[in-house]
Coordinates of C-alpha atoms in Angstrom, one line a residue:
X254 CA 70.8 -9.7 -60.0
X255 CA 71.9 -8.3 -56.4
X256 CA 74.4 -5.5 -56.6
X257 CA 77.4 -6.4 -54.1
X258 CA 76.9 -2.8 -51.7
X259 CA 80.5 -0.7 -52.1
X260 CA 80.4 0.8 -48.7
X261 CA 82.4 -0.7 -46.9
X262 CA 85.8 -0.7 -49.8
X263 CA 88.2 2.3 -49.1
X264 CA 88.0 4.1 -52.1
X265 CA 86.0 7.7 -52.3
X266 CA 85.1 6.5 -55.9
X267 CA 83.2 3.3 -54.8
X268 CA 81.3 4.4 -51.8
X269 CA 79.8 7.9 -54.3
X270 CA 79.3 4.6 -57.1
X271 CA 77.1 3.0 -54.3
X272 CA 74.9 5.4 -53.7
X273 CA 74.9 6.1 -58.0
X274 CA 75.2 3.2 -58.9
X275 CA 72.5 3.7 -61.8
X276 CA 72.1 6.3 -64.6
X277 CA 68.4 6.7 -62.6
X278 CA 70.2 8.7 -59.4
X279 CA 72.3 10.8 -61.3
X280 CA 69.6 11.8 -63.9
X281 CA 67.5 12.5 -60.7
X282 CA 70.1 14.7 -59.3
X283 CA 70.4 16.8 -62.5
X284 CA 66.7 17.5 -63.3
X285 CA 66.1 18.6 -59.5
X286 CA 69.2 20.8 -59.2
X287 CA 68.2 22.6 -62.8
X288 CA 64.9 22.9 -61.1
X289 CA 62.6 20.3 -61.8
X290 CA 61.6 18.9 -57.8
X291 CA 58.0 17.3 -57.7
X292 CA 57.6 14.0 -58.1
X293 CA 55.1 14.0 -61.3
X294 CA 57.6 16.5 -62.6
X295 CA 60.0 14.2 -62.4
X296 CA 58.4 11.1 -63.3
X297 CA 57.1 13.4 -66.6
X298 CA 60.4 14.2 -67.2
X299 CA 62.9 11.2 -67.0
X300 CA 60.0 8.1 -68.1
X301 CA 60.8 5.9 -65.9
X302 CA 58.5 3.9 -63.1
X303 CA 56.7 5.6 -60.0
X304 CA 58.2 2.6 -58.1
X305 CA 62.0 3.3 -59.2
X306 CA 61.5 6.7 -58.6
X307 CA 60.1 6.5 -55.2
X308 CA 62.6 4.0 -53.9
X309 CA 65.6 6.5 -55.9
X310 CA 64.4 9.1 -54.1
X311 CA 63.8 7.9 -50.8
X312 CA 67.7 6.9 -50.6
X313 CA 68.3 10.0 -51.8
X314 CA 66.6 11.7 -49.2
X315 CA 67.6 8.7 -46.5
X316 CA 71.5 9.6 -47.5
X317 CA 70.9 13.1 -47.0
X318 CA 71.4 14.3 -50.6
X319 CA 67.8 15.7 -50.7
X320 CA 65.0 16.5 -48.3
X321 CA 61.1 17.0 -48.9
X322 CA 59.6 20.6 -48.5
X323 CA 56.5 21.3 -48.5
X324 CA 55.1 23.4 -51.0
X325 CA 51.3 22.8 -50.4
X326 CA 49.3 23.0 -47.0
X327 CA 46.0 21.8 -48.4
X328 CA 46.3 18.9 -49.8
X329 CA 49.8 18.2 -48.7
X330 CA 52.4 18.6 -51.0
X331 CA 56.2 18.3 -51.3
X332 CA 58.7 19.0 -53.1
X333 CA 62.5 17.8 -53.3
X334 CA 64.9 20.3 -53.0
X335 CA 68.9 19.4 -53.3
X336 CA 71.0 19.8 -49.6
X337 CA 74.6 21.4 -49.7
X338 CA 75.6 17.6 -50.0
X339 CA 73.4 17.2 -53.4
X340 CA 74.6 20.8 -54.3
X341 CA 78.1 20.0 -53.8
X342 CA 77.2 16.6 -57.0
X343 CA 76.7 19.5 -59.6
X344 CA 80.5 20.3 -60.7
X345 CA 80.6 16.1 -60.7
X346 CA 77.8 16.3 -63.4
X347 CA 79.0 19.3 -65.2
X348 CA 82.2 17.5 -65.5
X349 CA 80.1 13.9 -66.6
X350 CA 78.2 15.9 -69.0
X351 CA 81.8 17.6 -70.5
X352 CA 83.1 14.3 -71.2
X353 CA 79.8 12.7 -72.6
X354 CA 79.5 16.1 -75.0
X355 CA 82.8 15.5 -76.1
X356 CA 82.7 11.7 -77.0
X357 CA 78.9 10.9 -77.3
X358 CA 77.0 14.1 -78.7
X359 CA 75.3 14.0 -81.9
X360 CA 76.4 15.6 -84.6
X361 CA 74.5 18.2 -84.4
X362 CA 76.6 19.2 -81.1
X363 CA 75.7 19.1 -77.0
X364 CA 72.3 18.8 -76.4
X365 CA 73.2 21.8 -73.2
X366 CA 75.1 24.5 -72.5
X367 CA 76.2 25.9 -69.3
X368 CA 76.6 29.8 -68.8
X369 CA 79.2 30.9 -65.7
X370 CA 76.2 33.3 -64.2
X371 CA 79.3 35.9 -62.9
X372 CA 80.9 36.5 -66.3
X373 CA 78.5 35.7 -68.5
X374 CA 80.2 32.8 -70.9
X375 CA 79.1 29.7 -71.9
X376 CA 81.7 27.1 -69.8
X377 CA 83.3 24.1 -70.4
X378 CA 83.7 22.2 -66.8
X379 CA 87.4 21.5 -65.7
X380 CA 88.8 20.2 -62.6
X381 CA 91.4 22.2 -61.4
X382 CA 94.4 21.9 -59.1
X383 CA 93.0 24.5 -55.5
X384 CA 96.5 25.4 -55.6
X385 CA 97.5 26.7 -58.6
X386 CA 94.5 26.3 -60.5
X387 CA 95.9 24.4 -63.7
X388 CA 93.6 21.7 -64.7
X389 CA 94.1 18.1 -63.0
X390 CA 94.9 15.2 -65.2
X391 CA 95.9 11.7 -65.2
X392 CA 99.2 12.0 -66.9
X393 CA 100.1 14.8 -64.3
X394 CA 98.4 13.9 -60.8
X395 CA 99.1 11.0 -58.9
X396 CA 97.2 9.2 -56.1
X397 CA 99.1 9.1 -52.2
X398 CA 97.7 7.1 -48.6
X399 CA 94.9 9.2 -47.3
X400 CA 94.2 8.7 -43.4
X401 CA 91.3 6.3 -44.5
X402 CA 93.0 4.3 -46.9
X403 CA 93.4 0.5 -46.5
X404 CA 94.0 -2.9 -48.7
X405 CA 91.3 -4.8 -48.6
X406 CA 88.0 -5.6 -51.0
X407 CA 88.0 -3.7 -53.9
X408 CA 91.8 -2.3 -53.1
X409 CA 93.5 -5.5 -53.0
X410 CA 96.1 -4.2 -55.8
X411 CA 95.4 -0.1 -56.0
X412 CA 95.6 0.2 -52.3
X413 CA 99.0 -1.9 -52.2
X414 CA 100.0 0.1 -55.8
X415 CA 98.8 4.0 -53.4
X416 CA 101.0 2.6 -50.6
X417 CA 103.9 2.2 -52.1
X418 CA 103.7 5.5 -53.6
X419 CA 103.7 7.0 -50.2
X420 CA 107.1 5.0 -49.0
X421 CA 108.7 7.9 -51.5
X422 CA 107.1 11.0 -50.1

């Protein structure tokens, strides 16, 4: 089955979904920004086919998310190391992994925890407001026009729904 690409629908939310689109990218993305970068690591790690990983990888790399360092002169050897654009997924996975501890961990609890390196505590991830720095949720935010918003594909409804919203602001 051929996935129908998002890139061109004017939604944030659908264009990041194109690129991980498949649990394989995002589990990726967490192994190599906890630490684990080589591709046997990695192949070790997560189980899954040399083939898939290559090709995750190399869109990866081709979207600018990671890029291969060589760690090895003799033979060659590389490594994949995240870019501030792959850095900048990590608080979007610390927040994935918050809501898949609270509604899918085993009894036994979270299978990780995260420690805040500056103060020491173990953290739960929330996404707060930059302004006043309450947390952000869906009964108390709601979604204006950008600049880059349009109705079409994939907004034929939310993007009508966001632009009537901005006729009161």
């Amino acid at each position: 089955m051929t996935r129908t690409p998002l890139s061109s629908v004017a939604c944030s939310i659908a264009r990041a979904t194109d690129l991980f689109g498949d649990a394989w990218t995002a589990l990726i993305m967490r192994d190599v920004l906890v630490g684990i970068r080589r591709f046997d690591e990695l192949a070790e790690d997560l189980g899954l086919s040399r083939k898939v990983l290559a090709a995750r990888l190399a869109r990866l790399v081709e979207e600018g998310v990671l890029t291969r360092e060589r760690y090895q002169a003799s033979p060659p050897r590389e490594e994949y190391v995240a870019t501030e654009k792959g850095r900048e997924l990590y608080p979007v996975l610390l927040t994935l992994m918050a809501w898949g501890d609270k509604w899918y961990a085993d009894p036994a609890g979270a299978p990780a925890r995260i420690r805040h390196d500056v103060c020491g505590h173990i953290s739960t991830p929330v996404v707060t407001c930059d302004a006043c720095r309450d947390p952000l949720t869906v009964a108390d935010t709601t979604q204006l026009p950008g600049p880059g918003g349009r109705i079409g594909p994939g907004t034929l409804l939310l993007g009508r729904l966001i632009a009537a919203r901005g006729q009161g602001s």
